[in-house]
Structures are given as structure tokens and as C-alpha cells.
Coordinates of C-alpha atoms in Angstrom, one line a residue:
Chain A
M1 CA 7.2 28.5 -7.4
N2 CA 5.4 26.2 -5.0
I3 CA 6.9 23.1 -6.8
A4 CA 10.4 24.6 -6.3
W5 CA 9.6 25.2 -2.5
S6 CA 8.5 21.6 -2.2
L7 CA 11.6 20.3 -3.8
L8 CA 13.7 22.5 -1.5
A9 CA 11.6 21.0 1.5
I10 CA 12.6 17.5 0.4
A11 CA 16.1 18.5 -0.1
A12 CA 16.3 20.4 3.3
A13 CA 14.8 17.2 5.1
F14 CA 17.5 15.0 3.5
V15 CA 20.3 17.3 4.4
T16 CA 19.1 17.6 8.0
G17 CA 19.0 13.8 8.2
W18 CA 22.4 13.3 6.5
F19 CA 24.1 15.7 9.1
L20 CA 22.2 14.1 12.1
L21 CA 23.4 10.8 10.8
R22 CA 26.9 12.1 10.7
I23 CA 26.7 12.6 14.5
L24 CA 25.1 9.2 15.2
W25 CA 27.0 7.3 12.8
P26 CA 30.2 9.0 12.2
A27 CA 31.8 8.6 8.6
D28 CA 34.4 5.8 8.7
Q29 CA 35.6 3.1 6.4
H30 CA 32.1 2.0 5.3
H31 CA 31.6 5.2 3.3
R32 CA 33.6 3.4 0.3
D33 CA 31.2 0.6 0.4
P34 CA 28.3 1.5 -2.1
A35 CA 25.8 -0.8 -0.2
A36 CA 26.7 1.0 3.1
F37 CA 26.3 4.3 1.2
A38 CA 22.9 3.4 0.1
V39 CA 22.0 2.4 3.7
R40 CA 23.1 5.8 4.7
I41 CA 20.9 7.5 2.1
C42 CA 17.8 5.6 3.2
L43 CA 18.4 6.2 6.9
A44 CA 19.1 10.0 6.1
L45 CA 15.8 10.3 4.1
G46 CA 13.9 8.6 7.0
L47 CA 15.5 10.5 9.7
G48 CA 15.3 13.9 7.9
Q49 CA 11.5 13.3 7.1
A50 CA 10.8 12.5 10.8
V51 CA 12.6 15.7 12.0
A52 CA 10.8 17.7 9.5
A53 CA 7.4 16.3 10.7
V54 CA 8.2 17.0 14.3
H55 CA 9.3 20.6 13.5
Y56 CA 6.0 21.1 11.6
L57 CA 4.1 19.7 14.6
L58 CA 6.0 22.0 17.0
W59 CA 5.5 25.0 14.8
R60 CA 1.8 24.3 14.5
A61 CA 1.5 23.8 18.3
A62 CA 3.3 27.0 19.1
C63 CA 1.9 29.3 16.6
S64 CA -1.0 28.6 14.4
H65 CA 0.3 30.3 11.3
V66 CA 2.7 28.5 9.0
G67 CA 3.9 31.1 6.5
L68 CA 7.1 32.3 5.3
P69 CA 9.0 32.3 8.7
Y70 CA 8.3 28.7 8.9
K71 CA 9.5 27.9 5.4
L72 CA 12.7 29.7 6.1
T73 CA 13.3 27.9 9.3
D74 CA 12.4 24.6 7.8
C75 CA 14.6 25.0 4.7
L76 CA 17.5 26.9 6.1
L77 CA 17.8 27.2 9.8
V78 CA 17.1 23.5 10.7
P79 CA 19.7 22.2 8.1
I80 CA 22.2 24.8 9.3
V81 CA 21.8 23.7 13.0
A82 CA 22.2 20.2 11.9
W83 CA 25.3 20.9 10.0
L84 CA 26.8 22.9 12.9
A85 CA 26.0 20.1 15.3
A86 CA 27.7 17.5 13.0
H87 CA 30.7 19.8 12.6
L88 CA 31.0 20.2 16.4
A89 CA 30.4 16.5 17.1
Q90 CA 33.2 15.7 14.5
R91 CA 35.6 18.0 16.4
M92 CA 34.7 16.7 19.8
W93 CA 34.8 13.1 18.8
P94 CA 37.0 12.6 15.8
A95 CA 36.3 9.4 13.8
E96 CA 39.0 6.8 14.2
R97 CA 40.1 5.4 11.0
N98 CA 41.2 1.8 11.1
E99 CA 41.8 0.1 7.8
S100 CA 42.1 -3.3 9.4
E101 CA 38.4 -3.2 10.1
E102 CA 37.5 -3.2 6.4
V103 CA 34.6 -5.7 5.9
A104 CA 36.0 -8.7 4.1
P105 CA 34.3 -9.3 0.8
L106 CA 31.8 -12.3 0.9
P107 CA 32.4 -15.2 -1.5
S108 CA 30.2 -15.0 -4.5
P109 CA 28.8 -17.6 -6.7
P110 CA 29.3 -17.4 -10.5
R111 CA 28.7 -14.0 -11.8
L112 CA 26.1 -15.1 -14.4
C113 CA 23.7 -16.7 -11.6
V114 CA 23.9 -13.6 -9.4
G115 CA 23.3 -11.4 -12.4
I116 CA 20.3 -13.3 -13.3
L117 CA 19.0 -13.2 -9.8
L118 CA 19.7 -9.4 -9.6
I119 CA 17.8 -8.9 -12.9
V120 CA 14.8 -10.9 -11.7
T121 CA 14.9 -9.1 -8.4
A122 CA 15.1 -5.7 -10.1
L123 CA 12.1 -6.6 -12.4
V124 CA 9.9 -8.0 -9.5
A125 CA 10.6 -5.0 -7.3
S126 CA 9.9 -2.6 -10.2
A127 CA 6.6 -4.3 -11.0
A128 CA 5.8 -4.1 -7.1
L129 CA 6.5 -0.4 -7.1
C130 CA 4.2 -0.1 -10.2
I131 CA 1.5 -2.1 -8.4
C132 CA 1.8 0.3 -5.4
L133 CA 1.5 3.3 -7.7
A134 CA -1.5 1.8 -9.5
Q135 CA -3.3 1.1 -6.3
T136 CA -2.7 4.6 -5.2
C137 CA -4.0 6.0 -8.5
D138 CA -7.0 3.7 -8.2
K139 CA -7.9 5.0 -4.8
P140 CA -6.6 8.6 -4.8
L141 CA -8.1 9.3 -1.3
G142 CA -6.4 6.1 0.2
E143 CA -7.8 3.0 1.9
W144 CA -10.3 3.5 4.7
D145 CA -7.8 4.4 7.4
G146 CA -6.0 6.6 5.0
W147 CA -8.9 9.1 4.5
A148 CA -10.6 8.5 7.7
I149 CA -7.7 8.8 10.0
W150 CA -4.5 10.2 8.4
N151 CA -5.6 12.5 5.8
L152 CA -8.3 13.8 7.9
K153 CA -5.9 14.8 10.5
A154 CA -3.7 16.5 7.7
R155 CA -6.6 18.4 6.6
F156 CA -7.2 19.6 10.0
M157 CA -3.6 20.7 10.2
F158 CA -3.5 22.4 6.9
R159 CA -6.9 24.0 6.7
G160 CA -7.5 24.5 10.4
G161 CA -5.4 27.7 11.4
A162 CA -5.9 28.0 15.0
D163 CA -8.7 25.4 15.0
W164 CA -6.4 22.5 14.0
T165 CA -6.8 21.1 17.5
G166 CA -10.4 20.3 16.6
M167 CA -8.9 16.9 15.4
F168 CA -8.8 15.9 19.0
S169 CA -12.5 16.5 19.6
R170 CA -14.3 13.6 21.3
H171 CA -17.0 14.1 18.5
I172 CA -14.7 12.5 16.1
W173 CA -13.6 9.7 18.2
F174 CA -13.4 7.4 15.1
S175 CA -10.4 9.3 13.9
H176 CA -8.7 8.1 17.1
P177 CA -7.3 11.3 18.5
D178 CA -4.4 9.6 20.4
Y179 CA -2.9 8.3 17.1
P180 CA 0.5 9.8 16.6
L181 CA 0.8 12.5 13.9
F182 CA 3.8 11.8 11.7
I183 CA 1.9 10.9 8.5
P184 CA -0.6 13.9 8.9
A185 CA 2.4 16.4 9.7
S186 CA 4.3 15.1 6.6
V187 CA 1.4 15.5 4.3
A188 CA 0.2 18.9 5.7
R189 CA 3.9 20.1 5.5
F190 CA 4.0 19.5 1.7
W191 CA 0.6 21.0 1.4
T192 CA 1.8 24.1 3.0
Y193 CA 4.7 24.4 0.7
L194 CA 2.4 23.7 -2.3
Q195 CA -0.2 26.3 -0.9
G196 CA -3.0 23.8 -1.8
E197 CA -4.3 20.3 -1.2
T198 CA -3.5 17.6 -3.6
T199 CA -3.9 13.9 -3.2
V200 CA -0.7 13.5 -5.0
V201 CA 1.2 14.3 -1.7
P202 CA -0.2 11.6 0.6
Q203 CA 0.1 9.2 -2.5
L204 CA 3.8 10.0 -3.0
V205 CA 4.5 9.9 0.7
S206 CA 2.9 6.4 0.9
V207 CA 4.8 5.1 -2.3
A208 CA 8.0 6.7 -1.1
F209 CA 8.1 4.7 2.2
A210 CA 7.3 1.5 0.3
T211 CA 10.3 2.2 -1.9
L212 CA 12.5 3.1 1.0
V213 CA 11.8 -0.1 3.0
V214 CA 12.6 -2.2 0.0
G215 CA 15.7 -0.2 -0.6
L216 CA 17.0 -0.3 2.9
L217 CA 16.3 -4.1 3.1
F218 CA 18.2 -4.7 0.0
A219 CA 21.1 -2.3 0.8
S220 CA 21.6 -3.4 4.4
L221 CA 21.6 -7.2 3.4
A222 CA 23.9 -6.5 0.4
W223 CA 26.2 -4.7 2.8
L224 CA 26.3 -7.1 5.7
R225 CA 25.6 -10.5 3.9
G226 CA 26.1 -10.1 0.1
L227 CA 24.0 -9.7 -3.0
V228 CA 22.3 -13.1 -2.9
P229 CA 20.7 -12.7 0.6
A230 CA 19.8 -9.2 -0.5
C231 CA 18.0 -10.4 -3.5
L232 CA 16.2 -13.1 -1.4
G233 CA 15.1 -10.6 1.3
T234 CA 13.8 -8.2 -1.4
L235 CA 11.9 -11.1 -3.1
L236 CA 10.4 -12.3 0.2
L237 CA 9.1 -8.9 1.2
V238 CA 7.5 -7.8 -2.2
S239 CA 5.9 -11.3 -2.6
Y240 CA 4.0 -10.7 0.7
E241 CA 0.8 -9.7 -0.8
P242 CA -0.3 -7.1 1.8
F243 CA 2.9 -5.2 1.1
L244 CA 1.6 -4.7 -2.5
V245 CA -2.0 -3.9 -1.3
Y246 CA -0.9 -1.4 1.3
G247 CA 2.2 0.2 -0.4
G248 CA 0.1 2.9 -1.8
A249 CA -2.9 2.8 0.6
Q250 CA -1.8 6.0 2.4
M251 CA -1.7 4.1 5.7
S252 CA 0.9 4.3 8.4
D253 CA 1.9 0.5 8.5
I254 CA 4.7 0.6 5.8
P255 CA 6.2 3.9 7.2
L256 CA 6.3 2.1 10.6
S257 CA 8.0 -1.0 9.2
F258 CA 10.6 1.3 7.5
Y259 CA 11.5 2.8 10.9
V260 CA 11.4 -0.6 12.6
L261 CA 13.7 -2.0 10.1
A262 CA 16.0 1.0 10.2
A263 CA 16.2 0.7 14.0
V264 CA 17.1 -3.0 13.6
V265 CA 19.7 -2.3 10.9
A266 CA 21.4 0.2 13.3
V267 CA 21.4 -2.5 16.0
A268 CA 23.2 -4.7 13.6
I269 CA 25.9 -2.0 13.0
A270 CA 25.8 -1.8 16.9
G271 CA 28.1 0.1 19.2
R272 CA 27.6 3.8 19.4
L273 CA 24.8 3.4 16.9
L274 CA 22.6 2.1 19.7
V275 CA 21.7 5.8 20.1
L276 CA 21.0 5.9 16.3
S277 CA 18.8 2.7 16.8
G278 CA 16.9 4.5 19.6
V279 CA 16.5 7.7 17.5
L280 CA 15.0 5.5 14.7
I281 CA 12.7 3.5 16.9
G282 CA 11.8 6.9 18.3
C283 CA 10.8 8.0 14.8
A284 CA 8.6 5.0 14.7
L285 CA 6.8 6.1 17.9
I286 CA 5.5 9.2 16.1
V287 CA 4.2 7.1 13.3
K288 CA 1.9 4.6 15.0
N289 CA 1.2 3.6 18.7
E290 CA 2.2 0.0 17.8
A291 CA 5.8 1.2 18.0
Q292 CA 5.5 1.4 21.8
P293 CA 5.4 -2.5 22.2
I294 CA 8.2 -2.7 19.6
L295 CA 10.4 -0.3 21.6
L296 CA 9.8 -2.4 24.6
A297 CA 10.7 -5.7 22.8
L298 CA 13.7 -4.2 21.4
L299 CA 14.9 -3.1 24.8
V300 CA 14.3 -6.5 26.3
G301 CA 16.2 -8.0 23.3
L302 CA 19.1 -5.8 23.9
F303 CA 19.0 -6.5 27.6
V304 CA 19.0 -10.4 26.9
V305 CA 21.7 -10.2 24.1
P306 CA 23.6 -7.0 24.2
P307 CA 25.6 -6.1 21.2
S308 CA 29.2 -7.2 21.4
G309 CA 32.3 -5.4 20.0
G310 CA 33.4 -6.2 16.5
P311 CA 34.7 -4.7 13.3
R312 CA 31.2 -3.2 12.5
S313 CA 31.0 -1.7 16.0
R314 CA 33.9 0.5 16.2
L315 CA 32.6 2.6 19.1
V316 CA 31.3 -0.3 21.1
V317 CA 29.3 -1.0 24.1
P318 CA 32.1 -3.3 25.6
P319 CA 31.8 -7.0 24.8
S320 CA 28.7 -8.7 26.0
G321 CA 27.8 -10.0 29.4
G322 CA 27.5 -8.1 32.8
P323 CA 24.3 -6.4 33.7
R324 CA 26.0 -3.1 33.7
N325 CA 26.7 -3.4 29.9
R326 CA 23.4 -4.7 29.3
L327 CA 21.8 -1.8 31.1
K328 CA 24.2 0.6 29.2
A329 CA 22.8 -0.8 25.9
V330 CA 19.3 -0.4 27.0
L331 CA 19.8 3.2 28.2
R332 CA 21.7 4.3 25.0
T333 CA 18.7 3.1 23.0
L334 CA 16.2 4.8 25.3
L335 CA 18.3 8.0 25.2
G336 CA 18.0 8.1 21.4
A337 CA 14.2 7.6 21.6
T338 CA 13.6 10.1 24.4
P339 CA 13.0 13.2 22.2
F340 CA 10.2 11.5 20.1
L341 CA 8.9 9.8 23.4
L342 CA 8.4 13.4 24.8
V343 CA 6.6 14.4 21.7
V344 CA 4.2 11.4 21.9
A345 CA 3.7 11.9 25.6
A346 CA 2.8 15.7 25.1
Q347 CA 0.3 14.8 22.5
K348 CA -1.4 12.2 24.7
L349 CA -1.2 14.4 27.9
F350 CA -2.2 17.7 26.6
F351 CA -4.4 16.9 23.6
A352 CA -5.6 13.3 23.0
G353 CA -6.5 11.6 26.1
A354 CA -6.7 7.8 26.8
S355 CA -6.3 5.3 24.1
Y356 CA -9.5 3.5 23.0
L357 CA -7.7 0.2 24.2
V358 CA -8.4 1.5 27.8
A359 CA -11.2 4.1 27.2
D360 CA -13.5 1.7 25.4
Q361 CA -13.3 -1.2 27.9
P362 CA -16.7 -1.7 29.4
S363 CA -15.1 -2.4 32.9
A364 CA -11.8 -3.1 34.4
G365 CA -12.8 -6.9 34.8
A366 CA -13.3 -7.0 31.1
F367 CA -9.5 -7.2 30.5
L368 CA -9.3 -10.4 32.6
H369 CA -12.5 -11.8 31.2
K370 CA -11.0 -11.5 27.6
I371 CA -7.6 -12.8 28.6
I372 CA -9.1 -16.1 30.0
D373 CA -11.7 -16.5 27.2
P374 CA -10.6 -19.7 25.4
A375 CA -12.9 -18.8 22.4
R376 CA -10.8 -15.6 21.8
H377 CA -7.6 -17.5 21.9
R378 CA -9.0 -19.9 19.5
T379 CA -10.1 -17.3 17.0
I380 CA -6.8 -15.5 17.0
I381 CA -4.7 -18.7 16.7
E382 CA -7.0 -20.0 13.9
F383 CA -6.6 -16.8 12.0
L384 CA -2.9 -16.8 12.4
V385 CA -2.4 -20.2 11.2
T386 CA -4.9 -20.1 8.3
W387 CA -3.5 -16.7 7.1
N388 CA 0.2 -17.7 7.4
F389 CA 0.3 -21.3 6.6
G390 CA -2.9 -21.8 4.6
F391 CA -3.0 -23.5 1.3
H392 CA -5.3 -23.1 -1.8
L393 CA -5.9 -25.3 -4.9
W394 CA -4.5 -24.2 -8.1
H395 CA -6.1 -25.6 -11.3
P396 CA -3.6 -25.2 -14.0
F397 CA -5.7 -26.7 -16.8
W398 CA -9.5 -26.0 -16.8
R399 CA -10.4 -29.0 -18.8
I400 CA -8.3 -31.5 -16.7
P401 CA -9.4 -32.0 -13.2
L402 CA -5.9 -31.4 -11.7
A403 CA -5.6 -29.4 -8.6
I404 CA -2.2 -28.5 -7.0
P405 CA -2.1 -27.1 -3.4
L406 CA -0.2 -23.9 -3.3
P407 CA 0.6 -21.9 -0.1
D408 CA -1.4 -18.6 0.3
Q409 CA 1.8 -16.8 1.7
P410 CA 4.7 -18.5 0.0
S411 CA 7.1 -15.8 1.4
L412 CA 6.6 -16.9 5.0
L413 CA 7.1 -20.6 4.3
L414 CA 10.2 -19.9 2.3
L415 CA 11.5 -17.5 4.9
L416 CA 11.2 -20.5 7.4
A417 CA 12.8 -23.0 4.8
I418 CA 15.9 -20.8 4.2
P419 CA 17.5 -21.3 7.6
I420 CA 16.5 -25.0 7.7
V421 CA 18.1 -25.7 4.3
C422 CA 21.2 -23.4 4.5
G423 CA 21.7 -23.8 8.2
L424 CA 22.5 -21.2 10.8
R425 CA 26.1 -19.9 10.2
P426 CA 26.1 -16.1 10.9
D427 CA 29.1 -13.9 10.7
P428 CA 30.3 -13.9 14.5
R429 CA 30.1 -10.0 14.3
D430 CA 26.3 -10.3 13.5
R431 CA 25.2 -13.1 15.8
P432 CA 24.2 -10.9 18.8
A433 CA 22.4 -8.3 16.6
G434 CA 20.6 -11.2 14.9
L435 CA 19.5 -12.9 18.2
T436 CA 18.4 -9.5 19.6
V437 CA 16.3 -8.7 16.7
L438 CA 14.7 -12.4 16.7
I439 CA 14.0 -12.0 20.4
A440 CA 12.5 -8.5 19.8
V441 CA 10.4 -9.7 16.9
A442 CA 9.1 -12.8 18.8
L443 CA 8.2 -10.5 21.9
T444 CA 6.5 -8.0 19.5
F445 CA 4.4 -10.9 18.2
I446 CA 3.4 -11.9 21.7
L447 CA 2.6 -8.4 22.6
Y448 CA 0.5 -7.9 19.5
Y449 CA -1.3 -11.2 20.4
A450 CA -2.1 -9.8 23.8
V451 CA -3.3 -6.7 22.3
F452 CA -5.6 -8.3 19.9
L453 CA -6.8 -10.5 22.9
V454 CA -8.0 -7.5 25.0
M455 CA -9.2 -5.2 22.1
P456 CA -12.8 -4.0 23.0
Y457 CA -14.2 -4.7 19.6
D458 CA -15.4 -7.6 17.5
L459 CA -12.4 -9.9 17.3
R460 CA -13.1 -11.5 14.0
N461 CA -13.4 -8.1 12.3
L462 CA -10.2 -7.0 14.1
M463 CA -8.1 -10.0 12.9
E464 CA -8.8 -8.9 9.3
S465 CA -6.2 -6.2 10.0
F466 CA -3.6 -8.8 11.0
P467 CA -2.0 -9.3 7.6
R468 CA -1.0 -5.6 7.6
V469 CA -0.1 -5.5 11.2
Q470 CA 2.4 -8.3 10.4
L471 CA 3.9 -5.9 8.0
H472 CA 5.2 -3.9 10.9
F473 CA 8.0 -6.4 11.7
L474 CA 8.1 -8.6 8.6
P475 CA 11.0 -6.7 7.1
A476 CA 13.0 -6.8 10.3
L477 CA 12.3 -10.5 10.6
I478 CA 13.5 -11.1 7.1
F479 CA 16.6 -9.1 7.8
A480 CA 17.4 -11.0 11.0
V481 CA 16.8 -14.4 9.5
L482 CA 19.1 -13.7 6.5
L483 CA 21.6 -12.1 9.0
L484 CA 21.8 -15.4 11.0
T485 CA 21.6 -17.8 8.2
A486 CA 24.6 -19.1 6.2
N487 CA 25.1 -17.2 2.9
P488 CA 23.3 -19.3 0.3
A489 CA 25.9 -18.2 -2.3
A490 CA 28.8 -19.4 0.0
C491 CA 26.9 -22.7 0.9
S492 CA 26.4 -23.7 -2.7
R493 CA 30.0 -23.0 -3.6
D494 CA 31.3 -24.9 -0.5
R495 CA 29.9 -28.2 -1.7
Chain B
M1 CA 23.1 -32.6 -2.9
R2 CA 22.6 -29.8 -0.4
S3 CA 23.9 -27.2 -2.8
Q4 CA 21.2 -28.4 -5.3
V5 CA 18.4 -28.0 -2.6
I6 CA 19.8 -24.5 -2.0
R7 CA 19.8 -23.7 -5.7
I8 CA 16.1 -25.0 -5.8
L9 CA 15.2 -22.8 -2.8
V10 CA 16.7 -19.8 -4.4
V11 CA 14.8 -20.4 -7.6
L12 CA 11.6 -21.1 -5.5
V13 CA 12.0 -17.7 -3.8
A14 CA 12.6 -16.0 -7.2
L15 CA 9.6 -17.8 -8.6
S16 CA 7.1 -16.9 -5.8
G17 CA 8.2 -13.2 -6.3
V18 CA 7.4 -13.5 -10.0
V19 CA 4.2 -15.4 -9.5
V20 CA 2.7 -13.2 -6.6
V21 CA 3.9 -9.9 -8.0
G22 CA 3.1 -11.0 -11.6
R23 CA -0.5 -12.0 -10.5
T24 CA -1.1 -8.7 -8.7
F25 CA 0.3 -6.8 -11.5
R26 CA -2.1 -8.5 -14.1
E27 CA -5.0 -7.9 -11.7
T28 CA -4.1 -4.2 -11.0
D29 CA -3.1 -3.2 -14.5
P30 CA -1.0 -0.3 -13.8
F31 CA -0.7 0.9 -17.3
H32 CA -4.4 1.5 -17.2
H33 CA -4.0 4.3 -14.6
V34 CA -1.4 6.3 -16.6
G35 CA -2.8 9.8 -17.6
F36 CA -5.5 10.1 -14.9
G37 CA -6.7 13.6 -14.2
A38 CA -8.0 15.2 -10.9
W39 CA -9.5 12.5 -8.7
Q40 CA -13.0 14.4 -8.4
E41 CA -13.6 13.9 -12.1
T42 CA -12.0 10.6 -12.8
A43 CA -11.5 8.4 -9.9
Q44 CA -13.9 5.4 -10.0
D45 CA -13.5 3.7 -6.5
R46 CA -16.2 3.7 -3.9
F47 CA -14.4 6.1 -1.6
S48 CA -13.9 8.8 -4.3
A49 CA -17.7 8.3 -5.2
M50 CA -18.7 8.9 -1.5
A51 CA -16.4 11.9 -1.2
R52 CA -17.7 13.6 -4.3
R53 CA -21.1 14.0 -2.4
Y54 CA -19.5 16.1 0.3
V55 CA -16.8 18.2 -1.4
P56 CA -19.2 20.8 -2.8
L57 CA -20.5 21.6 0.7
R58 CA -17.2 22.9 2.0
P59 CA -17.3 26.5 0.5
H60 CA -20.7 26.9 2.2
L61 CA -19.4 25.7 5.7
R62 CA -16.3 27.8 5.9
G63 CA -15.8 29.4 9.2
L64 CA -18.3 27.1 11.0
E65 CA -16.9 25.4 14.0
A66 CA -19.4 22.6 14.0
V67 CA -22.5 21.4 12.1
G68 CA -25.0 18.6 12.8
W69 CA -25.7 15.4 10.9
L70 CA -29.0 13.9 9.8
T71 CA -28.9 10.8 7.7
S72 CA -30.6 7.6 6.5
Y73 CA -27.4 5.7 6.5
D74 CA -28.1 4.6 10.1
H75 CA -25.7 1.8 10.0
E76 CA -23.1 3.2 7.9
M77 CA -20.6 5.2 9.8
G78 CA -18.5 5.7 6.6
H79 CA -20.6 8.5 5.4
R80 CA -20.2 10.7 8.4
M81 CA -16.4 9.7 8.5
M82 CA -16.2 10.8 4.8
A83 CA -18.1 14.0 5.3
Q84 CA -15.8 14.9 8.3
S85 CA -12.7 14.1 6.1
M86 CA -13.8 16.3 3.3
L87 CA -15.2 19.1 5.5
A88 CA -12.4 19.5 8.2
P89 CA -11.8 21.7 10.1
T90 CA -15.6 22.1 10.6
L91 CA -16.6 19.3 13.0
V92 CA -19.5 17.1 11.8
I93 CA -21.4 16.1 15.1
D94 CA -23.6 13.0 15.3
S95 CA -26.5 15.2 16.4
E96 CA -29.4 17.3 15.0
A97 CA -29.0 20.0 17.7
P98 CA -26.7 22.5 15.8
E99 CA -28.2 25.6 14.0
I100 CA -26.8 24.1 10.7
V101 CA -27.2 20.4 9.8
I102 CA -25.8 18.4 7.0
A103 CA -28.5 16.0 5.5
S104 CA -27.2 12.9 3.8
F105 CA -29.8 10.6 2.3
E106 CA -29.7 8.0 -0.6
T107 CA -32.2 10.0 -2.6
N108 CA -33.9 13.4 -2.8
A109 CA -37.2 11.7 -2.1
E110 CA -36.0 10.3 1.1
L111 CA -34.7 13.7 2.2
D112 CA -38.0 15.5 1.3
A113 CA -39.9 12.8 3.3
C114 CA -37.6 13.3 6.4
L115 CA -37.9 17.1 6.2
L116 CA -41.8 16.9 6.7
T117 CA -41.1 15.5 10.2
R118 CA -38.2 17.8 11.1
S119 CA -38.1 21.6 11.9
F120 CA -35.4 22.4 9.3
Q121 CA -35.5 24.2 6.0
V122 CA -33.3 23.6 3.2
Q123 CA -30.6 26.1 2.8
R124 CA -29.0 24.6 -0.2
R125 CA -29.4 21.3 -2.1
F126 CA -26.6 19.5 -3.7
G127 CA -28.4 16.5 -5.3
E128 CA -28.3 12.8 -4.5
G129 CA -30.1 13.4 -1.2
V130 CA -27.3 15.8 0.2
A131 CA -28.4 19.3 1.5
I132 CA -27.4 21.8 3.9
L133 CA -30.3 22.4 6.4
K134 CA -31.0 25.2 8.8
R135 CA -33.2 25.2 11.8
R136 CA -36.5 27.0 11.3
A137 CA -37.1 30.0 13.4
R138 CA -39.8 29.3 16.0

């Protein structure tokens, strides 16, 4: 019975996400494209899960008991309200069908090559999923942050009754009371349906988001650029080692990277979907505090290069240029993010207090001291260069003293090599979105650098977390680079 | 020439995927994990081992808002964090002031040695240096 309730909860979240998506991304010609349909499914799953988590949080905050009324509201009322809203939106703003806007099929290389690449990609991605599952089976309580932060909060929510706010106590400062509550709420919600705690729930949530981020990257690139870039993007992501390590670690980095990628994909579809992009980056805000600089970077990116009209942006912000249109693009995104911003602001104002970034600084002057300390800059840059572009020696034959230098992170070097070799030749419809995302990622990188610089803890230890922090924007970066690069399949046929 | 380079690049991307994922697959040995039971009995990792020390305490602390913490793991925050994670929503406070205190020592002998200098009595022992202590009436 409890399993049936849980399956119903998953279905209800998906249905809610699907109907909300119909409001923000009205059904149009793309529904015939299987890749676009897959993008829709990934976005609906993510959106529905975020709405369900917020609903659980609100219910917890409003009334401590989560019993049958909660389940009925969650599984029936919320999807029905979403359906009514979608129905109403369809009547008020009927979708314009324009067959001329059909996306032109991209040239493809000989079928056999693509087929082989697809099979290799499928095998590698499946193996990556197996690794994530194995990692999570190996550590059922998750990695350190998994049990010490996210699952701890989930236990407070599930077991706590009226005392669930104990999680914000200053006595357990190590669990970071100001951290957003998407992961704990998602886990506690399923525990509520199952009427018991099991480590299987956080394990599945973790692996599900790893699968979703791979699925969304593949589907969105297959839709916008073709199968070869989709395969390359997927291979580059899964061969970034921290992705395999943290895919089943029950931490929030990969869910965050999913919502960042989703927001970026929505920017690529552009137009009215900027509100959808805002909603999705809003979902990221309730996953992790790091989404705040990412939101800021995305808004700056949209202001610098606003999305222009084009076949994929039917309901457009008018063609680029003009501060008014730029501002409109920013405001639409901000409008979408507002409900989630309010949830985060409420948590920080009424429950959590100041972030450790500010609260743990010994003095106001400490900020300045850290910023101008050359040793801290050197530590960060050294780590970044060594991690991303370091080499190790590989000894293929143990009897023969032959050593071949191999890159530590081949995926990043190859990601740089692709635009250099293939050249930048984006579809004109995708150029603004690709540039927006590149600016946003570059700015995010700078903001992260600044945060690492002023963190009030031992910098060398902190930098150890950089490889997984890089995961926040890596799928979005892969997406943007492949969006702007000439399709390798078309290039190799042209010549 | 350029198309050859592009083909080589595509092959390199595929190869790097196969190598990195293949290497991690071999190290992780996913099939070894199939059929595992409940983590309390079977999980071998250090976090599960740490957690197993504190899980049995929970039924005895139900309803308590906060308990204290007495330990020999002075430089190891992880034990209190793990105890807190397993015993939520009861708060595990880094203090000996509360009426009920959790003792977490490496061995029972260390726990007994510590009790000689403190005004606590053992309410219940759980082995491996873990116990629930109660403040002695004066």
C-alpha cells in the first residue's frame, strides 16, 4: 500500500510538472520531434519534483502533521490545480501553429558511424549509471555532506513533528541551517508516503538526478544540434570523474547541475520560455545556495546578449538590442524565479539566520585582507590549473620503462579541442543563447572564485571540493560549447 | 585533412569516455553490490560503521529535546555529526550540562576511566565505548 502511495506521488509530481510546463512552454510543432518530447519529459520531472518539495515544505511549516490530508492534496489537488491552470492558459493564449517553423533536419554522416557512436554512448552512459548505483550501494548513508547535512535535515522533517525546526538550532551549526531544503524535503516526502525511513529513497533521488542530467543533455543537444553532438556531450559529461563519484553520493551538486542545465536549455529555446528559464533557475535556488550567483550570472548574460527572435522562439522577446528589450528579458527570467526566491528568503529570514560566509568571518576587514592576499590567489589558481589541466604518467607495460603522459581530466581538454578543430559555426537561431550561456558560465566561474577567496576556512581543504563544485555548471558549459560549435557530423561531410 | 582530424577528435572523446568510465567501473565493481540487504547489517563503509554505533540509542532518547555529548574523539567532529544525524530530532549538544548525556569513547575502558572523574551514572551501555549517561543526584 505504501509503495502504491509512493508511485502515485511520483506520478502526481510528474503530472503537475507536465501541466505547468504546458503553461510555460505551450505545445507546438516541437511535440512531434522525439528529442523535444524527451526534453519535455526531463523538464516536467524536474519541475514537478521541485513543486512537490516546495508543497511539502509549506505543509510542514503551516501544520506539523503530514497525514492523509497532505497526501490527498499532494496527489490529487495539486495536479488538478496545475491541469486547470494549463487549461485556462491554453484558452487565454492559444498556441499558434506555424508549420513553416519546423526545425530543419541537420545533415548526418553515414548511418553506420552514427550508429556505432550511439551504441558506444549508450554503453558508456549505462556503465556510468551502474557506477553511480554501485557507489550509492557502497555508502548507503551517502558521502559526508549527504548524511551530515541533507539526510540529517530530512530526518528532522520526517521524525520531528512539531520539533522539525530543531534543524535550524545553532547547536548544530555544522549542518548549515541556511542551506536550502529541496533535497531534504524530497527525501522526507517519500519517507512520509512509505511511512518509514529507508536509505533507498535518498539513494534513488541521487541516482535519478544523475540520470536526468545525462538524459536532458543528450535530448536537448540531439534536438537542437543532432545526434553526434548529443553523443559527444554525453560522453564528455560522464567521463568527468567527479560526476561518477558524486552521482550516487546523496549530495545536492548534481540536482543543482540538472536545474542549471534545464534553465540554460530553456534560454536556448528562448522567447516566452524565459519565464520557464526563470522558474527552472528558481528550482535551483531551493537546491543549493550556489544557485544565487548562477542566477545573477544568467541575468547579466541575458542583459548583455538578449535572446533574439527565431523559429525556436515563437513567442519572442523582440529581436535583440535596445535596453528596454534587454531589461524585459531579465525581468521575465526574474519573474519566473520569484516564487522560489520567496521560499528561500522566508527560510533565511524566519528560520536560518546569516550564512557562514558572513557569520564566520572574524571581522569586516577580513574580507578585504583575504581579497588582497596573493597567497590565496596562488593557492586557488594552482589548484584549478593542476586539477583541470594536469597530466599523469601511464605505464602501459610494467617490464618496459615506457611512460605516456595522459591528461587527468580528458573531458575538459577535449571540450576545448572541439570548437578549435570544428570551428564556431552555430545555427543563427542559437547564437544569442549560446553566448548568453557562455557569459553566464564565465561569470559564475569568477563569482565562485571570489567566494573561495573570501571563505573563512582553510583554503587548501576547501579547494578539495572544487571538482564537484565545477559540476554545477559543467553540463551547461558542454551544452553551450556544442551549441556554438559547427556540427562535427556536418563538418566531416562538407570536406 | 580537417575531416580526418574531426573524426580523430570524435574517436578520442569516445575513447576517453570508455577509458574513464571503464576504469571506474572496474574499480567500483557494481555487480558485487547486487543483492545487498539492509545497510545496518551489511554496509562495510566507514560512515555506516560509525552510524551503527549510534542507531541503537534512538529508542531510548525518544521525546527528549536535547542531550549532551561526552567524548574522547576530541579532534573528530564526525562522530557528533553522525550521532546527530542518527538521533534527530533530539539535539546532540556539545556540552556536558544536560541531564542526559551521550558518551562516545573508543573503548569501554576509556569510558569507565572517564566516569571516575565525572558525576554521571551509566543509564545504559551499548558496547564499544558508547553509553547513555545520567547526571548523579547530589
